[in-house]
Short mmCIF file of C-alpha atoms in Angstrom, two decimals:
data_model
loop_
_atom_site.label_atom_id
_atom_site.label_comp_id
_atom_site.label_asym_id
_atom_site.label_seq_id
_atom_site.Cartn_x
_atom_site.Cartn_y
_atom_site.Cartn_z
CA MET Y 1 17.43 34.65 -16.62
CA GLY Y 2 13.67 35.05 -16.99
CA SER Y 3 11.03 33.98 -14.51
CA PRO Y 4 11.95 31.33 -11.97
CA SER Y 5 10.35 27.93 -12.44
CA LEU Y 6 10.60 26.91 -8.80
CA VAL Y 7 11.06 28.99 -5.67
CA VAL Y 8 11.77 27.31 -2.35
CA SER Y 9 11.26 29.69 0.53
CA HIS Y 10 12.24 28.97 4.15
CA VAL Y 11 11.29 25.31 3.88
CA SER Y 12 11.86 22.99 6.83
CA LYS Y 13 11.05 19.36 7.42
CA ILE Y 14 10.84 17.92 10.90
CA VAL Y 15 10.21 14.21 11.54
CA ASP Y 16 9.74 12.97 15.12
CA ASP Y 17 11.28 16.16 16.54
CA LYS Y 18 14.34 15.69 14.30
CA LYS Y 19 15.16 18.45 11.81
CA ILE Y 20 15.70 16.79 8.42
CA LEU Y 21 15.77 20.08 6.51
CA GLU Y 22 16.10 23.53 8.02
CA ASP Y 23 15.19 26.86 6.47
CA ILE Y 24 15.95 25.95 2.85
CA SER Y 25 15.56 28.82 0.41
CA TYR Y 26 16.55 28.67 -3.25
CA THR Y 27 15.34 29.87 -6.64
CA PHE Y 28 15.56 27.63 -9.70
CA TYR Y 29 15.37 28.78 -13.32
CA PRO Y 30 14.48 26.97 -16.56
CA LYS Y 31 17.17 25.66 -18.94
CA ASN Y 32 19.45 25.12 -15.94
CA ILE Y 33 20.86 22.02 -14.31
CA TYR Y 34 21.39 22.13 -10.56
CA THR Y 35 23.49 19.44 -8.93
CA ILE Y 36 22.83 18.86 -5.26
CA LEU Y 37 25.83 17.48 -3.42
CA GLY Y 38 26.34 16.54 0.18
CA PRO Y 39 27.09 13.69 2.51
CA SER Y 40 24.72 10.73 2.96
CA GLY Y 41 21.78 11.57 5.19
CA SER Y 42 22.25 15.32 4.76
CA GLY Y 43 18.71 15.78 3.41
CA LYS Y 44 19.28 15.84 -0.38
CA SER Y 45 16.64 13.24 -1.28
CA SER Y 46 14.29 14.61 1.39
CA LEU Y 47 14.39 17.98 -0.36
CA LEU Y 48 13.51 16.40 -3.73
CA ARG Y 49 10.55 14.60 -2.14
CA LEU Y 50 9.15 17.89 -0.87
CA LEU Y 51 9.37 19.53 -4.27
CA ASN Y 52 6.76 17.28 -5.88
CA ARG Y 53 4.84 16.67 -2.65
CA LEU Y 54 5.74 13.03 -2.15
CA ASP Y 55 6.26 14.39 1.37
CA GLU Y 56 4.88 17.48 3.05
CA SER Y 57 7.12 20.25 4.36
CA SER Y 58 6.68 21.23 7.99
CA SER Y 59 6.95 24.94 7.24
CA GLY Y 60 7.82 27.32 4.42
CA GLU Y 61 6.55 27.65 0.90
CA ILE Y 62 7.34 26.15 -2.50
CA ILE Y 63 6.21 28.03 -5.59
CA PHE Y 64 6.03 26.33 -8.98
CA ASP Y 65 5.31 28.40 -12.09
CA GLY Y 66 4.13 31.35 -9.99
CA GLN Y 67 1.74 29.39 -7.78
CA THR Y 68 2.29 27.67 -4.46
CA ILE Y 69 2.43 23.89 -4.97
CA ASP Y 70 -0.45 23.48 -2.49
CA SER Y 71 -2.74 25.21 -4.99
CA TYR Y 72 -2.24 22.48 -7.65
CA VAL Y 73 -4.16 19.23 -7.80
CA VAL Y 74 -1.39 17.05 -6.41
CA CYS Y 75 -1.58 14.36 -9.14
CA GLU Y 76 -1.30 17.06 -11.84
CA LEU Y 77 1.59 18.70 -9.98
CA ARG Y 78 3.52 15.43 -9.96
CA LYS Y 79 3.16 15.11 -13.73
CA LYS Y 80 4.70 18.57 -14.07
CA ILE Y 81 7.46 17.89 -11.53
CA GLY Y 82 8.83 14.49 -12.55
CA TYR Y 83 10.74 12.36 -10.06
CA LEU Y 84 13.23 9.64 -10.90
CA PHE Y 85 14.07 7.40 -7.97
CA GLN Y 86 17.59 6.17 -7.32
CA THR Y 87 16.38 2.57 -7.60
CA PRO Y 88 14.26 2.30 -10.72
CA TYR Y 89 11.01 0.41 -10.46
CA LEU Y 90 9.27 -0.83 -13.58
CA PHE Y 91 5.75 -2.23 -13.56
CA GLU Y 92 4.86 -5.56 -15.17
CA LYS Y 93 5.17 -6.66 -17.95
CA THR Y 94 6.80 -4.90 -20.86
CA VAL Y 95 8.57 -1.60 -21.50
CA LYS Y 96 5.56 -0.60 -23.59
CA ASP Y 97 3.20 -1.29 -20.66
CA ASN Y 98 5.30 1.08 -18.56
CA PHE Y 99 5.06 3.83 -21.13
CA LEU Y 100 1.31 3.34 -21.44
CA PHE Y 101 0.99 3.43 -17.64
CA ALA Y 102 2.44 6.95 -17.67
CA ASP Y 103 0.45 8.09 -20.71
CA ASN Y 104 -2.14 5.84 -22.31
CA THR Y 105 -2.42 8.09 -25.36
CA VAL Y 106 1.22 7.80 -26.43
CA SER Y 107 1.75 6.41 -29.95
CA ASN Y 108 4.09 3.61 -30.94
CA SER Y 109 6.31 5.97 -32.91
CA GLN Y 110 6.65 8.33 -29.92
CA MET Y 111 7.64 5.38 -27.73
CA LEU Y 112 10.27 4.25 -30.24
CA GLU Y 113 11.67 7.77 -30.47
CA LEU Y 114 11.86 7.98 -26.70
CA LEU Y 115 13.81 4.72 -26.52
CA ALA Y 116 16.31 6.03 -29.04
CA GLN Y 117 16.70 9.24 -27.04
CA VAL Y 118 17.70 7.33 -23.92
CA HIS Y 119 20.10 5.17 -25.93
CA LEU Y 120 18.06 1.99 -25.86
CA SER Y 121 17.32 -0.32 -28.74
CA GLN Y 122 13.90 0.16 -30.28
CA LYS Y 123 13.47 -3.61 -30.20
CA MET Y 124 13.24 -3.25 -26.45
CA LEU Y 125 9.73 -1.81 -26.58
CA GLU Y 126 8.06 -5.21 -26.36
CA SER Y 127 10.68 -6.67 -24.00
CA SER Y 128 9.76 -7.99 -20.62
CA VAL Y 129 11.11 -5.65 -17.93
CA GLU Y 130 12.52 -8.67 -16.08
CA LYS Y 131 15.09 -9.14 -18.85
CA LEU Y 132 16.51 -5.61 -18.53
CA SER Y 133 19.70 -4.72 -16.67
CA VAL Y 134 19.52 -2.15 -13.86
CA GLY Y 135 21.01 0.47 -16.16
CA GLU Y 136 18.42 -0.25 -18.86
CA LYS Y 137 15.67 -0.10 -16.27
CA GLN Y 138 16.91 3.30 -15.12
CA ARG Y 139 16.75 4.65 -18.67
CA VAL Y 140 13.27 3.19 -19.27
CA ALA Y 141 12.13 4.80 -15.99
CA PHE Y 142 13.60 8.11 -17.16
CA ALA Y 143 11.81 7.85 -20.51
CA ARG Y 144 8.58 6.92 -18.73
CA MET Y 145 8.86 10.03 -16.56
CA LEU Y 146 9.24 12.20 -19.66
CA LEU Y 147 5.88 10.98 -20.93
CA THR Y 148 4.03 13.01 -18.29
CA LYS Y 149 5.61 16.12 -19.93
CA PRO Y 150 7.31 17.50 -16.82
CA LYS Y 151 8.68 21.04 -16.60
CA ILE Y 152 10.96 20.13 -13.70
CA LEU Y 153 13.07 16.98 -13.50
CA LEU Y 154 14.03 15.73 -10.05
CA LEU Y 155 16.69 13.06 -10.53
CA ASP Y 156 17.95 11.16 -7.51
CA GLU Y 157 21.32 9.63 -8.42
CA PRO Y 158 20.12 8.93 -11.98
CA THR Y 159 23.34 7.36 -13.23
CA SER Y 160 24.41 5.40 -10.15
CA ALA Y 161 23.44 2.13 -11.85
CA LEU Y 162 24.85 2.95 -15.28
CA ASP Y 163 28.23 1.86 -16.55
CA PRO Y 164 30.65 4.67 -17.40
CA SER Y 165 30.28 4.31 -21.17
CA ILE Y 166 26.55 4.96 -20.93
CA THR Y 167 26.77 7.54 -18.15
CA GLU Y 168 28.28 10.31 -20.24
CA ALA Y 169 25.88 9.80 -23.14
CA PHE Y 170 23.01 9.87 -20.68
CA GLU Y 171 24.32 13.06 -19.08
CA GLN Y 172 24.52 14.66 -22.51
CA PHE Y 173 20.92 13.68 -23.16
CA ILE Y 174 19.88 15.28 -19.86
CA GLN Y 175 21.70 18.48 -20.85
CA LYS Y 176 20.18 18.46 -24.31
CA ILE Y 177 16.61 17.88 -23.19
CA THR Y 178 16.92 20.49 -20.41
CA ILE Y 179 17.73 23.17 -23.01
CA LYS Y 180 15.45 21.91 -25.79
CA GLU Y 181 12.35 21.47 -23.62
CA ASN Y 182 13.04 24.50 -21.41
CA LEU Y 183 13.26 22.28 -18.33
CA THR Y 184 14.67 22.84 -14.86
CA THR Y 185 16.72 19.82 -13.85
CA ILE Y 186 17.71 19.16 -10.26
CA ILE Y 187 20.09 16.25 -9.79
CA VAL Y 188 21.16 14.68 -6.52
CA THR Y 189 24.56 13.09 -6.96
CA HIS Y 190 27.32 11.64 -4.86
CA SER Y 191 29.81 12.25 -7.63
CA PRO Y 192 31.66 15.62 -7.73
CA GLU Y 193 33.04 14.46 -11.09
CA GLN Y 194 29.56 14.20 -12.50
CA ALA Y 195 28.65 17.62 -11.10
CA MET Y 196 31.74 19.01 -12.86
CA ARG Y 197 30.69 17.44 -16.15
CA PHE Y 198 27.31 19.21 -15.95
CA ASP Y 199 29.34 22.35 -15.24
CA GLN Y 200 26.47 24.45 -13.95
CA THR Y 201 25.17 25.36 -10.49
CA GLY Y 202 26.11 23.31 -7.45
CA ILE Y 203 24.26 23.28 -4.16
CA LEU Y 204 25.93 21.74 -1.13
CA ILE Y 205 23.62 20.47 1.58
CA ALA Y 206 25.01 19.50 4.97
CA ASP Y 207 23.07 18.76 8.15
CA GLY Y 208 19.77 19.66 6.49
CA LYS Y 209 20.89 23.18 5.48
CA ILE Y 210 22.21 24.72 2.30
CA ALA Y 211 25.85 25.21 3.26
CA GLU Y 212 26.84 26.84 0.01
CA SER Y 213 25.77 27.30 -3.59
CA SER Y 214 27.60 28.69 -6.58
CA ASP Y 215 28.88 27.61 -9.95
CA ILE Y 216 30.11 24.08 -9.51
CA LYS Y 217 33.80 24.79 -10.13
CA SER Y 218 33.97 27.42 -7.39
CA LEU Y 219 31.98 25.23 -5.02
CA LEU Y 220 34.26 22.23 -5.45
CA GLU Y 221 37.61 23.98 -5.93
CA ASN Y 222 37.29 27.04 -3.74
CA PRO Y 223 34.55 26.46 -1.18
CA GLN Y 224 33.78 29.29 1.22
CA SER Y 225 31.81 27.51 3.93
CA ASP Y 226 33.20 25.20 6.60
CA ALA Y 227 31.02 22.37 5.28
CA GLY Y 228 32.28 23.11 1.74
CA LYS Y 229 35.89 22.93 2.88
CA ARG Y 230 35.28 19.69 4.74
CA TYR Y 231 33.43 18.28 1.72
CA LYS Y 232 36.38 19.16 -0.50
CA ALA Y 233 38.75 17.50 1.97
CA ARG Y 234 36.44 14.43 1.85
CA GLU Y 235 35.82 14.74 5.57
CA LEU Y 236 32.09 14.71 4.76
CA SER Y 237 30.96 11.64 2.88
CA MET S 1 -29.06 -40.79 17.36
CA ASN S 2 -30.98 -39.54 20.40
CA ASN S 3 -30.77 -35.91 21.39
CA PRO S 4 -27.70 -35.86 23.67
CA GLY S 5 -28.10 -35.08 27.37
CA MET S 6 -25.62 -34.22 30.09
CA THR S 7 -24.73 -37.91 30.51
CA GLU S 8 -23.59 -38.17 26.90
CA VAL S 9 -21.58 -34.97 27.28
CA LEU S 10 -19.88 -36.37 30.38
CA PHE S 11 -19.06 -39.60 28.51
CA SER S 12 -17.55 -37.54 25.69
CA LEU S 13 -15.01 -36.25 28.22
CA ILE S 14 -13.30 -39.61 27.66
CA LEU S 15 -12.22 -38.20 24.28
CA VAL S 16 -10.66 -35.20 26.04
CA ALA S 17 -8.89 -37.52 28.46
CA ILE S 18 -7.46 -39.51 25.54
CA ALA S 19 -6.21 -36.28 23.95
CA ILE S 20 -4.52 -35.32 27.25
CA ALA S 21 -2.99 -38.80 27.51
CA ILE S 22 -1.60 -38.49 23.98
CA SER S 23 -0.13 -35.09 24.83
CA ARG S 24 1.52 -36.46 27.98
CA PHE S 25 2.80 -39.68 26.38
CA TRP S 26 4.45 -37.91 23.43
CA LYS S 27 5.51 -34.93 25.61
CA ILE S 28 3.65 -32.41 23.46
CA ASN S 29 2.98 -30.39 26.64
CA VAL S 30 -0.47 -29.11 25.74
CA GLU S 31 -2.36 -30.89 28.56
CA LYS S 32 -3.07 -27.62 30.32
CA ASP S 33 -4.28 -25.97 27.11
CA ILE S 34 -6.53 -28.95 26.33
CA ALA S 35 -8.01 -28.89 29.85
CA ILE S 36 -8.61 -25.15 29.88
CA GLY S 37 -9.95 -25.20 26.29
CA SER S 38 -12.36 -28.03 27.09
CA VAL S 39 -13.73 -26.37 30.23
CA ARG S 40 -13.91 -22.98 28.57
CA SER S 41 -15.76 -24.25 25.49
CA PHE S 42 -18.16 -26.19 27.75
CA VAL S 43 -18.96 -23.12 29.87
CA GLN S 44 -19.24 -20.77 26.85
CA LEU S 45 -21.50 -23.10 24.88
CA VAL S 46 -23.80 -23.92 27.81
CA ALA S 47 -24.11 -20.20 28.56
CA VAL S 48 -24.89 -19.51 24.89
CA GLY S 49 -27.47 -22.31 24.93
CA TYR S 50 -29.32 -20.69 27.84
CA ALA S 51 -29.00 -17.23 26.28
CA LEU S 52 -30.40 -18.48 22.95
CA ASN S 53 -33.33 -20.14 24.72
CA PHE S 54 -34.07 -16.84 26.42
CA ILE S 55 -33.77 -14.82 23.20
CA PHE S 56 -35.82 -17.31 21.12
CA ASP S 57 -38.61 -17.19 23.72
CA LEU S 58 -38.78 -13.39 23.77
CA GLU S 59 -38.75 -13.03 19.94
CA SER S 60 -37.81 -9.33 20.12
CA VAL S 61 -36.35 -7.64 17.04
CA TRP S 62 -34.27 -5.37 19.27
CA LEU S 63 -32.86 -8.29 21.15
CA ILE S 64 -31.88 -9.97 17.86
CA LEU S 65 -30.11 -6.80 16.74
CA VAL S 66 -28.35 -6.38 20.09
CA THR S 67 -27.21 -10.01 19.93
CA LEU S 68 -25.79 -9.51 16.43
CA LEU S 69 -24.10 -6.31 17.59
CA VAL S 70 -22.49 -8.10 20.55
CA MET S 71 -21.29 -10.86 18.21
CA ALA S 72 -19.82 -8.24 15.86
CA LEU S 73 -18.12 -6.41 18.75
CA VAL S 74 -16.51 -9.60 20.02
CA GLY S 75 -15.57 -10.61 16.45
CA ALA S 76 -14.05 -7.19 15.72
CA GLN S 77 -12.07 -7.31 18.96
CA ALA S 78 -10.72 -10.78 18.14
CA ALA S 79 -9.87 -9.78 14.55
CA SER S 80 -8.21 -6.49 15.51
CA SER S 81 -5.98 -8.26 18.04
CA ARG S 82 -4.48 -10.12 15.08
CA VAL S 83 -3.69 -6.89 13.21
CA THR S 84 -0.33 -5.41 14.08
CA LYS S 85 0.60 -2.80 11.50
CA ILE S 86 -2.21 -0.29 11.76
CA LYS S 87 -3.31 1.95 14.59
CA SER S 88 -6.80 1.38 16.04
CA PRO S 89 -8.02 -1.26 13.59
CA PHE S 90 -11.02 -2.09 15.80
CA VAL S 91 -13.38 0.60 14.48
CA LEU S 92 -12.54 -0.17 10.83
CA ILE S 93 -13.06 -3.90 11.32
CA LEU S 94 -16.27 -3.44 13.33
CA PHE S 95 -17.75 -1.19 10.66
CA SER S 96 -16.77 -3.62 7.89
CA ILE S 97 -18.22 -6.65 9.70
CA LEU S 98 -21.45 -4.82 10.53
CA PHE S 99 -21.79 -3.53 6.97
CA GLY S 100 -21.13 -6.93 5.37
CA SER S 101 -23.37 -8.78 7.80
CA PHE S 102 -26.33 -6.41 7.81
CA VAL S 103 -26.38 -6.02 4.04
CA THR S 104 -26.32 -9.82 3.61
CA ILE S 105 -28.97 -10.51 6.24
CA GLY S 106 -31.03 -7.58 4.95
CA ILE S 107 -31.06 -8.96 1.39
CA MET S 108 -31.94 -12.46 2.60
CA ALA S 109 -34.77 -11.17 4.76
CA PHE S 110 -36.01 -8.85 1.96
CA LEU S 111 -36.06 -11.74 -0.55
CA ASN S 112 -37.82 -13.89 2.03
CA ILE S 113 -35.07 -16.50 1.89
CA ILE S 114 -35.10 -16.44 5.67
CA THR S 115 -37.70 -15.14 8.08
CA PHE S 116 -36.60 -12.49 10.51
CA GLU S 117 -36.86 -14.69 13.59
CA ALA S 118 -34.23 -15.16 16.27
CA ARG S 119 -34.10 -18.92 15.55
CA TYR S 120 -32.80 -18.23 12.01
CA ILE S 121 -31.13 -14.84 12.19
CA ILE S 122 -28.88 -15.49 15.19
CA PRO S 123 -27.22 -18.74 14.09
CA LEU S 124 -26.86 -17.51 10.51
CA GLY S 125 -25.59 -14.13 11.76
CA GLY S 126 -23.03 -15.99 13.88
CA MET S 127 -21.75 -17.87 10.85
CA ILE S 128 -21.58 -14.67 8.78
CA ILE S 129 -19.81 -12.71 11.51
CA GLY S 130 -17.36 -15.52 12.26
CA ASN S 131 -16.32 -15.76 8.62
CA SER S 132 -16.26 -11.97 8.17
CA MET S 133 -14.08 -11.66 11.26
CA ASN S 134 -11.41 -13.92 9.77
CA ALA S 135 -11.67 -12.31 6.34
CA SER S 136 -11.32 -8.78 7.70
CA ALA S 137 -8.18 -9.59 9.74
CA LEU S 138 -6.56 -11.39 6.79
CA SER S 139 -7.41 -8.63 4.32
CA MET S 140 -6.28 -5.84 6.62
CA ASN S 141 -2.96 -7.53 7.41
CA ARG S 142 -2.36 -8.22 3.74
CA ILE S 143 -2.98 -4.68 2.51
CA THR S 144 -0.87 -3.05 5.24
CA SER S 145 2.06 -5.42 4.79
CA ASP S 146 1.89 -5.28 0.96
CA ILE S 147 1.91 -1.50 0.87
CA SER S 148 4.61 -1.11 3.50
CA SER S 149 6.88 -3.61 1.75
CA ASN S 150 6.24 -2.09 -1.69
CA ARG S 151 6.71 1.60 -0.93
CA LEU S 152 8.90 2.12 -3.99
CA THR S 153 6.28 0.63 -6.32
CA VAL S 154 3.49 2.73 -4.83
CA GLU S 155 5.56 5.92 -4.80
CA THR S 156 6.70 5.33 -8.38
CA ALA S 157 3.04 5.31 -9.43
CA LEU S 158 2.31 8.36 -7.26
CA SER S 159 5.26 10.23 -8.79
CA LEU S 160 3.81 9.61 -12.25
CA GLY S 161 0.66 11.46 -11.20
CA LYS S 162 -1.45 8.47 -10.21
CA SER S 163 -3.92 8.75 -7.35
CA TRP S 164 -3.62 6.73 -4.14
CA ARG S 165 -6.35 4.47 -5.46
CA GLU S 166 -4.58 3.77 -8.76
CA SER S 167 -1.23 3.38 -7.01
CA SER S 168 -2.58 0.75 -4.62
CA ALA S 169 -4.98 -1.02 -7.02
CA LEU S 170 -2.81 -4.11 -7.43
CA TYR S 171 -2.53 -4.61 -3.68
CA PHE S 172 -6.22 -3.85 -3.19
CA ARG S 173 -7.16 -6.83 -5.36
CA ASP S 174 -4.70 -9.15 -3.64
CA ALA S 175 -5.90 -8.14 -0.17
CA VAL S 176 -9.58 -8.69 -1.00
CA THR S 177 -8.73 -12.06 -2.55
CA THR S 178 -6.83 -13.03 0.60
CA GLY S 179 -9.93 -12.37 2.68
CA MET S 180 -12.09 -14.46 0.32
CA ILE S 181 -9.67 -17.31 -0.30
CA SER S 182 -10.99 -19.48 2.52
CA ILE S 183 -14.63 -19.42 1.41
CA LEU S 184 -13.63 -19.80 -2.25
CA ASN S 185 -11.53 -22.85 -1.43
CA SER S 186 -14.20 -24.42 0.71
CA MET S 187 -16.75 -23.90 -2.09
CA LYS S 188 -14.50 -25.94 -4.38
CA THR S 189 -14.33 -28.92 -2.06
CA VAL S 190 -17.62 -28.69 -0.17
CA GLY S 191 -19.25 -32.08 0.18
CA LEU S 192 -16.26 -33.85 -1.40
CA VAL S 193 -13.78 -33.57 1.46
CA ALA S 194 -15.93 -32.73 4.48
CA LEU S 195 -19.56 -32.07 5.15
CA PRO S 196 -20.05 -28.49 6.29
CA GLY S 197 -21.27 -27.64 9.81
CA ALA S 198 -24.84 -26.49 9.18
CA MET S 199 -25.57 -29.48 6.97
CA THR S 200 -24.00 -31.93 9.40
CA GLY S 201 -26.01 -30.44 12.26
CA MET S 202 -29.28 -30.77 10.38
CA ILE S 203 -28.56 -34.35 9.32
CA LEU S 204 -27.60 -35.31 12.87
CA ALA S 205 -30.82 -33.70 14.10
CA GLY S 206 -32.79 -35.99 11.77
CA ALA S 207 -33.51 -33.72 8.79
CA ASP S 208 -33.78 -35.01 5.22
CA PRO S 209 -30.25 -34.79 3.69
CA LEU S 210 -31.63 -32.95 0.63
CA ASP S 211 -33.22 -30.29 2.85
CA ALA S 212 -29.90 -30.02 4.68
CA VAL S 213 -28.07 -29.59 1.37
CA LEU S 214 -30.41 -26.81 0.22
CA LEU S 215 -29.89 -24.93 3.47
CA GLN S 216 -26.14 -25.44 3.20
CA ILE S 217 -26.11 -23.96 -0.30
CA ILE S 218 -27.92 -20.86 0.98
CA VAL S 219 -25.49 -20.59 3.92
CA MET S 220 -22.53 -20.86 1.58
CA TYR S 221 -23.75 -18.12 -0.75
CA MET S 222 -24.62 -15.99 2.24
CA ILE S 223 -21.10 -16.32 3.69
CA LEU S 224 -19.60 -15.67 0.26
CA MET S 225 -21.42 -12.37 -0.11
CA ALA S 226 -20.76 -11.25 3.47
CA VAL S 227 -17.07 -12.06 3.19
CA ALA S 228 -16.78 -10.29 -0.19
CA VAL S 229 -18.47 -7.13 1.11
CA THR S 230 -16.55 -7.14 4.41
CA SER S 231 -13.20 -7.65 2.65
CA VAL S 232 -13.81 -4.86 0.14
CA VAL S 233 -14.98 -2.44 2.85
CA VAL S 234 -12.14 -3.21 5.26
CA VAL S 235 -9.48 -2.89 2.54
CA GLU S 236 -11.02 0.34 1.26
CA LEU S 237 -11.05 1.84 4.76
CA THR S 238 -7.53 0.58 5.54
CA VAL S 239 -5.96 1.92 2.33
CA ARG S 240 -7.39 5.35 3.13
CA GLN S 241 -5.57 5.19 6.46
CA LEU S 242 -2.26 4.48 4.73
CA PHE S 243 -2.32 7.63 2.57
CA THR S 244 -2.75 11.31 3.34
CA VAL S 245 -5.39 13.38 1.57
CA HIS S 246 -2.56 14.67 -0.64
CA HIS S 247 -1.90 11.19 -2.06
CA GLN S 248 1.23 10.68 0.04
CA LEU S 249 2.17 7.44 1.74
CA LYS S 250 2.15 7.88 5.51
#
């Protein structure tokens, strides 16, 4: 499996005396896609926010590429650990402006190639972001994130705004780029079906703890933990 | 116009009585506020008059500085009471007002535009501090509300590796502009819609209108600079409060 890209060790997050995440430990490897499942409010997005230091953990350690994330200049760390929000936000005015915001050295041809990769028309480069649909915005935001050349992709419900015809193509692109660029992709999703399509490792978070993790088929079809069984029975949502 | 005495002031109470009558007739219910406001402004202004006489007679640099400091303290207290979304805004506002005011007065004194005498420094300082007070409260409220209502925008920029400064730059500009908008607007219409206070006072006191205009121009520029500096400083200090040292939104 090679060296891990990201090691989360005994990480907890407490806000106003409330435990949001408790004693999370997990090791992530490159070329892998990890789908994080769990009911709303279980701490899935909170975990992603800790991984690129949008928030600070209360205890524990996160190691990226062999070094604790505290030892990186935080702005450089965030370029290496890209984050895609559930609700995409694009800056004014055009798609091109957004790409240049992420990397002001990117060439026109690179931008056009990127648009094609995320299944968007190349004509869209000069389009005003106000004219884009939510799904198009999500894909532009994804492409923009790639411009900082991340090694880890943190994707919070990346396809929730896409229509089904685009969703599968987009998932295939995520799979392809994860292998081709040697990335580690961590996806928060509410959709067990989507997790099955990625067909890799699943992590179930419930009440701020990792309830169970295994290959996604075992996790969804033959869960071992109480939380896993309740999740399968749709008692947790 | 003769210099007014207490008799003229007492006669002017007729105007207050008319205002109270209007309030009562149209059931606006502000009679009590008018009465308290009139008495309060009378007492405050008479007290200030005596205090200024005392300070002008002594001509002490220290007393001038203490007076400006007291004005800034009162101004900062009034401004911070209007700020709701940030903890302990008083110190930030006080520092910003003092910085803006002292830099402006310092430059004017250094360039010999005004002499460092109580008669000039204290009234001009009052105008500077009064305007800076309003600008600092407006700017601080604007930056805190803009950043709290645009968390996604700011965090999107942060997640792309931008610093807190880059991520809040758009809101920084808007907040500083908000603080300056009043003086910028009044510069556009000055003399056309209303004659400003300092100029009116000089003309009423018998000065040549052209002399009054020249002084008013200086006052305007002085307020402009003080407000610009105060707004920039208060927004800079406030933004730093909204982020952690690790470029995270609090």
